[in-house]
Short mmCIF file of C-alpha atoms and ligand atoms in Angstrom, two decimals:
data_model
loop_
_atom_site.label_atom_id
_atom_site.label_comp_id
_atom_site.label_asym_id
_atom_site.label_seq_id
_atom_site.Cartn_x
_atom_site.Cartn_y
_atom_site.Cartn_z
CA MET A 1 25.31 -2.34 -46.90
CA SER A 2 27.09 -5.70 -46.43
CA SER A 3 26.66 -7.51 -43.15
CA LYS A 4 30.41 -7.16 -42.53
CA THR A 5 30.31 -3.39 -42.58
CA SER A 6 26.88 -2.88 -40.88
CA LYS A 7 27.17 -1.79 -37.27
CA ARG A 8 25.08 -3.70 -34.76
CA GLN A 9 22.39 -1.42 -33.32
CA GLN A 10 22.42 -0.76 -29.58
CA PRO A 11 19.49 -2.63 -28.00
CA ILE A 12 16.88 -0.39 -26.40
CA GLN A 13 16.22 -0.97 -22.73
CA ARG A 14 12.98 -0.55 -20.89
CA PRO A 15 12.70 2.65 -18.85
CA LYS A 16 14.05 2.55 -15.29
CA GLY A 17 11.45 1.49 -12.74
CA THR A 18 9.33 -0.52 -15.20
CA GLN A 19 8.97 -4.27 -15.66
CA ASP A 20 8.24 -6.83 -18.35
CA ILE A 21 5.83 -9.42 -17.02
CA PHE A 22 5.76 -12.76 -18.80
CA LEU A 23 5.85 -16.57 -18.59
CA SER A 24 5.43 -18.05 -15.10
CA GLU A 25 4.98 -14.67 -13.41
CA MET A 26 2.07 -13.94 -15.71
CA ALA A 27 0.23 -16.93 -14.23
CA HIS A 28 0.30 -15.26 -10.79
CA TRP A 29 -1.07 -12.04 -12.28
CA HIS A 30 -3.92 -13.88 -13.97
CA ALA A 31 -4.71 -15.84 -10.81
CA ILE A 32 -4.85 -12.68 -8.67
CA GLU A 33 -6.81 -10.65 -11.21
CA GLN A 34 -9.38 -13.41 -11.64
CA ALA A 35 -9.69 -14.22 -7.92
CA ALA A 36 -10.00 -10.54 -6.96
CA SER A 37 -12.54 -9.69 -9.68
CA ARG A 38 -14.67 -12.75 -8.85
CA PHE A 39 -14.45 -12.04 -5.13
CA PHE A 40 -15.60 -8.42 -5.45
CA ASP A 41 -18.22 -9.26 -8.02
CA SER A 42 -19.68 -11.69 -5.46
CA ALA A 43 -19.83 -8.82 -2.92
CA GLY A 44 -21.81 -6.54 -5.27
CA TYR A 45 -18.91 -4.42 -6.58
CA SER A 46 -18.74 -3.73 -10.29
CA GLU A 47 -15.68 -3.02 -12.38
CA ILE A 48 -14.83 0.46 -13.60
CA ARG A 49 -12.13 1.34 -16.13
CA THR A 50 -11.03 4.96 -16.25
CA PRO A 51 -8.35 6.54 -18.48
CA ALA A 52 -4.66 6.07 -17.70
CA PHE A 53 -4.24 9.85 -18.06
CA GLU A 54 -6.42 12.63 -16.73
CA SER A 55 -6.19 16.40 -16.54
CA THR A 56 -3.40 17.43 -14.18
CA GLU A 57 -5.84 19.59 -12.24
CA LEU A 58 -7.69 16.43 -11.06
CA PHE A 59 -4.68 15.15 -9.12
CA LYS A 60 -3.69 18.59 -7.87
CA ARG A 61 -7.15 19.08 -6.41
CA GLY A 62 -7.74 15.43 -5.51
CA VAL A 63 -4.48 14.08 -4.13
CA GLY A 64 -3.33 17.48 -2.79
CA GLU A 65 -0.78 20.11 -3.86
CA ASP A 66 1.36 19.51 -0.78
CA THR A 67 1.90 15.80 -1.32
CA ASP A 68 5.08 14.20 -2.67
CA ILE A 69 2.99 12.58 -5.40
CA VAL A 70 1.81 15.91 -6.84
CA ASN A 71 4.99 17.85 -6.09
CA LYS A 72 7.62 15.49 -7.35
CA GLU A 73 6.26 12.28 -8.77
CA MET A 74 3.78 13.04 -11.54
CA TYR A 75 4.38 12.30 -15.20
CA THR A 76 2.86 15.45 -16.60
CA PHE A 77 2.87 16.52 -20.24
CA GLU A 78 1.31 19.24 -22.37
CA LYS A 79 -0.84 18.46 -25.41
CA GLY A 80 -2.26 21.45 -27.22
CA ASP A 81 -3.18 23.83 -24.44
CA ARG A 82 -3.95 21.00 -21.99
CA SER A 83 -1.86 19.76 -19.11
CA LEU A 84 -2.32 16.03 -18.72
CA THR A 85 -0.90 13.55 -16.19
CA LEU A 86 -0.45 9.79 -16.20
CA ARG A 87 -2.51 8.72 -13.19
CA PRO A 88 -0.41 8.24 -10.05
CA GLU A 89 -3.32 6.48 -8.31
CA GLY A 90 -6.86 5.34 -9.07
CA THR A 91 -9.19 7.08 -6.61
CA ALA A 92 -9.20 10.55 -8.16
CA GLY A 93 -10.14 9.17 -11.61
CA VAL A 94 -12.92 6.99 -10.18
CA VAL A 95 -14.33 9.98 -8.29
CA ARG A 96 -14.13 12.11 -11.45
CA ALA A 97 -16.08 9.43 -13.35
CA PHE A 98 -18.57 9.07 -10.49
CA ILE A 99 -19.40 12.78 -10.80
CA GLU A 100 -19.14 13.10 -14.58
CA GLN A 101 -21.32 10.04 -15.25
CA GLY A 102 -23.96 11.15 -12.73
CA LEU A 103 -23.41 8.00 -10.65
CA HIS A 104 -24.30 9.95 -7.53
CA ARG A 105 -27.90 9.59 -8.73
CA GLN A 106 -27.69 5.80 -8.43
CA PRO A 107 -29.04 4.09 -5.31
CA LYS A 108 -26.44 4.15 -2.54
CA PRO A 109 -23.98 2.64 -2.00
CA VAL A 110 -22.21 2.70 -5.36
CA LYS A 111 -19.39 0.15 -5.20
CA PHE A 112 -16.57 -0.21 -7.70
CA PHE A 113 -13.38 -2.16 -8.18
CA TYR A 114 -10.63 -1.36 -10.69
CA LEU A 115 -7.30 -2.62 -11.88
CA GLY A 116 -4.62 -0.96 -13.92
CA PRO A 117 -1.22 0.66 -14.25
CA MET A 118 -0.28 3.71 -12.17
CA PHE A 119 2.73 5.98 -12.65
CA ARG A 120 4.89 7.71 -10.08
CA TYR A 121 8.33 9.17 -10.70
CA GLU A 122 9.88 7.74 -7.53
CA ARG A 123 13.39 6.46 -6.88
CA PRO A 124 13.07 2.80 -7.94
CA GLN A 125 13.97 0.19 -5.34
CA ALA A 126 12.72 -3.25 -4.31
CA GLY A 127 8.92 -3.00 -4.21
CA ARG A 128 8.87 0.50 -5.71
CA GLN A 129 8.47 1.03 -9.44
CA ARG A 130 7.70 3.99 -11.64
CA GLN A 131 4.99 2.04 -13.41
CA PHE A 132 3.16 -0.30 -11.06
CA HIS A 133 -0.32 -1.78 -10.95
CA GLN A 134 -3.08 -1.43 -8.43
CA PHE A 135 -6.24 -3.37 -7.73
CA GLY A 136 -8.53 -1.03 -5.82
CA VAL A 137 -12.05 -0.64 -4.49
CA GLU A 138 -14.16 2.44 -3.75
CA VAL A 139 -17.54 2.66 -1.96
CA PHE A 140 -19.60 5.84 -2.29
CA GLY A 141 -22.55 7.10 -0.29
CA ILE A 142 -22.19 5.47 3.13
CA GLU A 143 -21.22 7.68 6.04
CA GLY A 144 -21.44 5.02 8.74
CA PRO A 145 -18.66 2.71 9.97
CA ALA A 146 -20.10 -0.39 8.27
CA ALA A 147 -18.60 0.69 4.93
CA ASP A 148 -15.10 1.10 6.42
CA ALA A 149 -15.46 -2.30 8.09
CA GLU A 150 -16.72 -3.96 4.90
CA VAL A 151 -13.85 -2.79 2.70
CA ILE A 152 -11.31 -3.85 5.34
CA GLN A 153 -13.04 -7.20 5.83
CA LEU A 154 -13.01 -7.84 2.07
CA ALA A 155 -9.33 -6.91 1.77
CA MET A 156 -8.34 -9.29 4.57
CA LYS A 157 -10.52 -12.09 3.15
CA LEU A 158 -9.10 -11.55 -0.34
CA PHE A 159 -5.58 -11.99 1.02
CA GLU A 160 -6.73 -15.10 2.87
CA THR A 161 -8.29 -16.48 -0.34
CA LEU A 162 -4.94 -15.90 -2.06
CA GLY A 163 -3.17 -17.94 0.62
CA LEU A 164 -1.85 -15.01 2.65
CA PRO A 165 -3.67 -15.17 5.98
CA ASN A 166 -0.97 -13.59 8.17
CA LEU A 167 -0.75 -9.99 6.98
CA ALA A 168 -0.86 -7.24 9.60
CA LEU A 169 -3.61 -4.63 9.59
CA GLU A 170 -2.60 -1.23 10.97
CA MET A 171 -5.29 1.34 11.64
CA ASN A 172 -5.51 4.96 12.65
CA ASN A 173 -8.05 7.73 12.99
CA ILE A 174 -6.86 11.06 11.58
CA GLY A 175 -10.04 13.04 12.28
CA ASN A 176 -11.48 15.80 10.11
CA SER A 177 -10.03 19.06 8.77
CA GLU A 178 -10.60 20.81 12.11
CA SER A 179 -8.74 18.04 13.92
CA ARG A 180 -5.93 18.52 11.41
CA LEU A 181 -5.72 22.22 12.32
CA ARG A 182 -5.51 21.26 15.97
CA PHE A 183 -2.82 18.72 15.11
CA ARG A 184 -0.88 21.37 13.24
CA GLN A 185 -0.97 23.83 16.12
CA GLU A 186 -0.15 21.35 18.87
CA PHE A 187 2.46 19.34 17.00
CA CYS A 188 4.24 22.39 15.55
CA LYS A 189 4.33 24.11 18.95
CA ARG A 190 6.23 21.11 20.32
CA ILE A 191 8.52 20.68 17.33
CA GLU A 192 9.40 24.30 16.56
CA PRO A 193 12.21 24.58 19.15
CA VAL A 194 14.09 21.65 17.56
CA LEU A 195 13.23 22.43 13.94
CA GLY A 196 16.87 23.19 13.09
CA GLN A 197 17.86 19.60 13.97
CA LEU A 198 15.39 18.03 11.55
CA CYS A 199 16.09 16.91 7.97
CA ALA A 200 15.44 19.30 5.07
CA THR A 201 12.29 17.39 4.01
CA CYS A 202 10.77 17.66 7.48
CA GLN A 203 11.63 21.37 7.62
CA THR A 204 9.71 21.91 4.38
CA ARG A 205 6.85 19.71 5.55
CA PHE A 206 6.71 21.71 8.78
CA GLN A 207 5.59 24.67 6.65
CA ASN A 208 3.38 22.85 4.14
CA ASN A 209 2.11 19.60 5.58
CA PRO A 210 3.35 18.83 9.11
CA PHE A 211 1.23 15.71 9.23
CA ARG A 212 3.57 14.03 6.74
CA MET A 213 6.59 14.63 9.00
CA LEU A 214 5.55 11.51 10.92
CA ASP A 215 6.46 9.38 7.90
CA CYS A 216 10.13 10.43 8.01
CA LYS A 217 12.61 7.59 8.57
CA ASN A 218 15.54 9.89 9.45
CA PRO A 219 16.80 8.87 12.94
CA ALA A 220 17.25 12.49 14.12
CA CYS A 221 13.66 13.34 13.15
CA GLN A 222 12.31 10.17 14.72
CA GLU A 223 14.18 10.99 17.91
CA ALA A 224 12.51 14.42 18.00
CA TYR A 225 9.05 12.90 17.49
CA ASN A 226 9.79 10.34 20.20
CA GLU A 227 10.49 13.02 22.82
CA PRO A 228 8.00 12.20 25.61
CA GLU A 229 5.94 15.39 25.29
CA THR A 230 5.56 15.04 21.52
CA ALA A 231 5.09 11.27 21.66
CA ASN A 232 2.37 11.66 24.30
CA PHE A 233 0.55 14.14 22.12
CA LEU A 234 0.82 11.84 19.08
CA GLU A 235 -0.54 8.92 21.12
CA SER A 236 -3.40 11.01 22.53
CA GLU A 237 -6.84 11.19 20.96
CA TRP A 238 -6.42 14.61 19.35
CA THR A 239 -9.19 14.12 16.77
CA SER A 240 -12.83 15.21 16.96
CA GLU A 241 -15.19 13.28 19.21
CA ALA A 242 -17.35 12.32 16.23
CA SER A 243 -14.42 10.70 14.43
CA GLN A 244 -13.33 8.93 17.61
CA ALA A 245 -16.83 7.48 17.94
CA HIS A 246 -16.75 6.46 14.25
CA TYR A 247 -13.38 4.79 14.68
CA ALA A 248 -14.55 2.94 17.80
CA GLN A 249 -17.49 1.54 15.85
CA VAL A 250 -15.30 0.45 12.94
CA VAL A 251 -12.95 -1.49 15.21
CA SER A 252 -15.84 -2.98 17.15
CA ILE A 253 -17.17 -4.47 13.91
CA LEU A 254 -13.67 -5.77 13.14
CA ASP A 255 -13.59 -7.34 16.62
CA HIS A 256 -16.91 -8.99 15.91
CA LEU A 257 -15.51 -10.35 12.64
CA ASN A 258 -12.38 -11.62 14.42
CA ILE A 259 -10.14 -9.46 12.28
CA PRO A 260 -7.04 -8.53 14.27
CA TYR A 261 -5.59 -5.00 13.88
CA LYS A 262 -3.05 -2.80 15.55
CA ARG A 263 -3.53 0.90 16.25
CA ASN A 264 -0.67 2.88 14.76
CA HIS A 265 -0.99 6.49 15.92
CA ARG A 266 1.64 7.53 13.39
CA LEU A 267 -0.04 6.16 10.31
CA VAL A 268 -0.86 9.25 8.21
CA ARG A 269 -0.76 8.06 4.55
CA GLY A 270 0.72 10.01 1.65
CA LEU A 271 -2.43 11.45 0.06
CA ASP A 272 -4.34 14.45 1.38
CA TYR A 273 -7.93 13.35 0.80
CA TYR A 274 -8.35 11.14 3.85
CA ASN A 275 -10.33 11.76 7.02
CA ALA A 276 -11.24 9.56 10.02
CA THR A 277 -10.28 5.94 9.27
CA VAL A 278 -6.96 5.19 7.55
CA PHE A 279 -5.31 1.79 7.31
CA GLU A 280 -2.49 -0.19 5.77
CA ILE A 281 -1.96 -3.91 5.38
CA THR A 282 1.68 -4.84 5.70
CA SER A 283 3.95 -7.87 5.46
CA THR A 284 7.34 -8.50 7.02
CA HIS A 285 8.43 -10.13 3.73
CA LEU A 286 8.36 -6.89 1.74
CA GLY A 287 11.39 -5.10 3.20
CA ALA A 288 11.29 -1.29 3.51
CA GLN A 289 8.24 -0.92 1.24
CA ASN A 290 6.16 -3.11 3.51
CA ALA A 291 2.60 -1.99 2.63
CA VAL A 292 0.78 -4.25 0.23
CA CYS A 293 -2.50 -2.33 0.59
CA GLY A 294 -3.51 1.11 1.84
CA GLY A 295 -6.68 3.09 2.07
CA GLY A 296 -9.17 4.98 4.15
CA ARG A 297 -12.19 7.24 4.22
CA TYR A 298 -12.44 10.37 2.06
CA ASP A 299 -15.69 12.16 2.86
CA SER A 300 -14.84 15.51 1.21
CA LEU A 301 -13.22 14.34 -2.02
CA VAL A 302 -16.34 14.11 -4.19
CA GLU A 303 -17.33 17.65 -3.19
CA GLN A 304 -13.77 18.91 -3.63
CA LEU A 305 -13.85 17.61 -7.20
CA GLY A 306 -17.13 19.36 -7.97
CA GLY A 307 -19.75 16.74 -7.03
CA PRO A 308 -22.48 16.77 -4.40
CA PRO A 309 -21.38 15.96 -0.82
CA THR A 310 -20.88 12.18 -0.87
CA PRO A 311 -18.86 10.15 1.62
CA GLY A 312 -16.39 7.59 0.29
CA VAL A 313 -14.07 4.88 1.51
CA GLY A 314 -11.72 2.49 -0.29
CA TRP A 315 -8.26 1.05 -0.72
CA ALA A 316 -5.79 -0.09 -3.31
CA LEU A 317 -3.29 -2.92 -3.25
CA GLY A 318 -0.01 -3.01 -5.15
CA MET A 319 -0.08 -5.93 -7.59
CA GLU A 320 3.72 -6.24 -7.87
CA ARG A 321 4.04 -6.42 -4.07
CA LEU A 322 1.23 -8.94 -3.87
CA VAL A 323 2.81 -11.10 -6.58
CA SER A 324 6.14 -11.04 -4.74
CA LEU A 325 4.38 -12.22 -1.55
CA ILE A 326 2.71 -15.04 -3.41
CA GLU A 327 6.01 -16.06 -5.03
CA HIS A 328 7.73 -15.89 -1.66
CA LYS A 329 5.07 -18.15 -0.23
CA ALA A 330 5.34 -20.58 -3.14
CA VAL A 331 9.08 -20.87 -2.52
CA ALA A 332 8.82 -20.76 1.24
CA GLY A 333 5.97 -23.13 1.75
CA LEU A 334 6.85 -23.77 5.37
CA ASP A 335 5.16 -22.02 8.25
CA TYR A 336 7.30 -23.62 10.98
CA TYR A 337 10.71 -25.24 11.17
CA ILE A 338 11.27 -26.99 14.50
CA VAL A 339 14.85 -26.68 15.75
CA THR A 340 15.29 -29.45 18.28
CA ASP A 341 17.22 -32.23 19.99
CA GLN A 342 14.00 -33.56 21.55
CA HIS A 343 12.67 -35.49 18.60
CA ALA A 344 9.78 -37.31 20.27
CA HIS A 345 8.28 -34.00 21.50
CA ALA A 346 9.07 -32.27 18.22
CA LEU A 347 7.32 -34.91 16.12
CA GLU A 348 4.28 -34.71 18.40
CA LEU A 349 4.16 -30.90 18.11
CA ALA A 350 4.61 -31.03 14.33
CA GLU A 351 1.66 -33.37 14.02
CA LYS A 352 -0.58 -30.99 15.99
CA LEU A 353 0.51 -28.03 13.87
CA ARG A 354 -0.08 -29.90 10.62
CA LEU A 355 -3.56 -30.77 11.84
CA GLN A 356 -4.11 -27.00 12.15
CA GLY A 357 -3.11 -26.65 8.51
CA LYS A 358 0.37 -25.27 9.26
CA ARG A 359 3.17 -26.55 7.04
CA THR A 360 5.75 -27.78 9.51
CA GLU A 361 9.08 -29.56 9.26
CA VAL A 362 11.18 -31.03 12.06
CA ASP A 363 14.99 -30.91 11.89
CA LEU A 364 15.96 -34.56 12.28
CA THR A 365 19.73 -34.13 12.04
CA GLY A 366 20.61 -33.64 15.71
CA ARG A 367 23.11 -30.88 14.73
CA GLY A 368 23.75 -27.79 16.85
CA PHE A 369 20.84 -25.31 17.02
CA GLY A 370 22.84 -22.66 15.12
CA LYS A 371 23.16 -24.96 12.11
CA GLN A 372 19.51 -25.98 12.35
CA LEU A 373 18.49 -22.29 12.39
CA ALA A 374 20.59 -21.71 9.29
CA THR A 375 18.64 -24.50 7.57
CA ALA A 376 15.35 -22.95 8.76
CA ASN A 377 16.44 -19.74 7.03
CA LYS A 378 17.46 -21.56 3.87
CA ARG A 379 14.09 -23.33 3.80
CA LYS A 380 12.50 -19.85 4.05
CA ALA A 381 10.23 -20.91 6.91
CA GLN A 382 8.28 -18.08 8.47
CA TYR A 383 9.08 -19.11 12.06
CA ALA A 384 11.58 -21.36 13.78
CA ILE A 385 10.33 -23.06 16.94
CA ILE A 386 13.13 -23.85 19.33
CA LEU A 387 12.36 -26.97 21.32
CA GLY A 388 15.27 -28.09 23.48
CA GLU A 389 15.44 -29.81 26.86
CA LEU A 390 14.72 -26.56 28.69
CA GLU A 391 11.62 -25.81 26.61
CA VAL A 392 10.25 -29.34 27.08
CA ALA A 393 10.78 -29.10 30.86
CA SER A 394 9.19 -25.64 31.18
CA GLY A 395 6.44 -26.07 28.57
CA VAL A 396 7.47 -22.69 27.13
CA LEU A 397 8.61 -22.47 23.50
CA GLU A 398 11.00 -20.00 21.90
CA ILE A 399 9.54 -18.75 18.62
CA LYS A 400 11.76 -16.87 16.23
CA THR A 401 10.40 -14.81 13.31
CA LEU A 402 13.05 -15.54 10.73
CA ASP A 403 12.72 -12.36 8.68
CA SER A 404 13.04 -9.91 11.55
CA GLY A 405 15.05 -12.09 13.95
CA GLU A 406 12.53 -11.21 16.67
CA GLN A 407 12.26 -13.96 19.29
CA VAL A 408 9.45 -14.43 21.80
CA LYS A 409 8.60 -17.01 24.45
CA GLN A 410 5.16 -18.58 24.49
CA ALA A 411 3.59 -21.33 26.58
CA LEU A 412 3.01 -24.41 24.39
CA THR A 413 -0.67 -24.55 25.39
CA ASP A 414 -1.25 -20.89 24.31
CA PHE A 415 0.75 -21.41 21.14
CA LEU A 416 -1.48 -24.30 20.10
CA LYS A 417 -4.61 -22.24 20.75
CA ASN A 418 -3.61 -19.60 18.13
P1 HAM B 501 -1.23 4.23 -1.87
O1 HAM B 501 -0.93 3.83 -0.45
O2 HAM B 501 -0.47 5.37 -2.41
O3 HAM B 501 -2.79 4.52 -1.91
O4 HAM B 501 -1.04 2.99 -2.80
C1 HAM B 501 -1.67 1.76 -2.54
C2 HAM B 501 -0.71 0.60 -2.74
O5 HAM B 501 -0.11 0.68 -4.05
C3 HAM B 501 0.48 0.60 -1.79
O6 HAM B 501 0.14 -0.01 -0.54
C4 HAM B 501 1.49 -0.24 -2.57
O7 HAM B 501 1.24 -1.62 -2.39
C5 HAM B 501 1.20 0.14 -4.01
N1 HAM B 501 2.18 1.15 -4.48
C6 HAM B 501 2.16 2.48 -4.28
N2 HAM B 501 3.21 3.07 -4.87
C7 HAM B 501 3.93 2.09 -5.46
C8 HAM B 501 5.13 2.04 -6.24
N3 HAM B 501 5.81 3.15 -6.56
N4 HAM B 501 5.57 0.84 -6.67
C9 HAM B 501 4.91 -0.30 -6.37
N5 HAM B 501 3.76 -0.33 -5.66
C10 HAM B 501 3.28 0.85 -5.20
C11 HAM B 501 -3.46 4.90 -3.03
O8 HAM B 501 -3.00 4.91 -4.14
C12 HAM B 501 -4.92 5.23 -2.77
N6 HAM B 501 -5.53 5.64 -4.04
C13 HAM B 501 -5.65 4.04 -2.18
C14 HAM B 501 -7.08 4.31 -1.89
C15 HAM B 501 -8.15 3.91 -2.63
N7 HAM B 501 -7.55 5.02 -0.88
C16 HAM B 501 -8.88 5.08 -0.96
N8 HAM B 501 -9.24 4.42 -2.00
#
């Protein structure tokens, strides 16, 4: 066929929700992979690589039949008479290997890290792909709170090593299966009268997995869960005494390690294997999908998948979300942008902040504060410090978080202590 008559072929596009990673972005991936592997190797964790597909039954039994992941998001296919699934997460496969390879006979604890692609058929949006990558860790064989504290400590330190010291740690205690029954009874009793006003998803979850209703972002549902009687129950300690004691010990170790955290009574996570401690590490720079890392304790999972009773705890971080935070930081650079018409005081404050390692710039233009704030936004600073005549006289600064627009007042002396 002559080139004149040949029709140009349609180019083939990559599937929706997937990415090509190359050139400068690849450098971030290599840096994270190497830093994370080295870091966990130095803490006595060894790498495990498990298959990218497993038998479907593993995720049904492991992640839970009533979860969105198993119900709607799995890439499942038949080969011969087998049903196989591209792994939607890493924990179930690591637990399967732990049992199948007889690793429960190794001296405890057995500590692994892993890295690889995961697959979930979700609606793609910023920070949510159908193929994404996780770096994760799992610790087997330790029932006590030290293991929960260690994995959290290592996650926070890893982020610090990667230049991200200001991520928020949210924690919750979701008790054991008996606590969950109690939750079901008490929560459903309070919600049943208004069930008709809730969204279709929450109505289904009410039957199958009421715990997951707390995740709903629908305003009508949130309003129902914020009704004082329901909210009070959610904020109460409805879990078993043993898990409350466990949780108290975990956070007391975190206090000792100076790791700040916030209790979030509504943090329930999207996988069914958790008990007692659950946590997420979030960033305000990630938009709606704000969790860069999530995990918790799963003391029944090994047994549920056919192994001997063995407690476990771990987490996984989303590589794409982590890379976007690191890129954001590389572009942003600045921690503080000082919006001011009091230059002498501003230059003095900037010097103190720089001595604390904070990247700080002072607006020298003398323009109106609105224009200076616009520049602070353009420079992608994390915070704007407003330092006008009033603030100098009172010794109280206005600090604006530029992403959320949230503005707080803080005494200069306290601010410099942080
Ligand atoms: P997960 O919260 O489902 O937990 O996922 C962990 C992290 O993977 C999330 O915080 C997020 O950063 C990233 N991630 C999840 N889904 C997507 C997506 N569709 N697109 C981009 N990133 C995503 C687990 O997977 C558990 N296996 C963690 C764990 C390990 N728990 C105990 N051990």
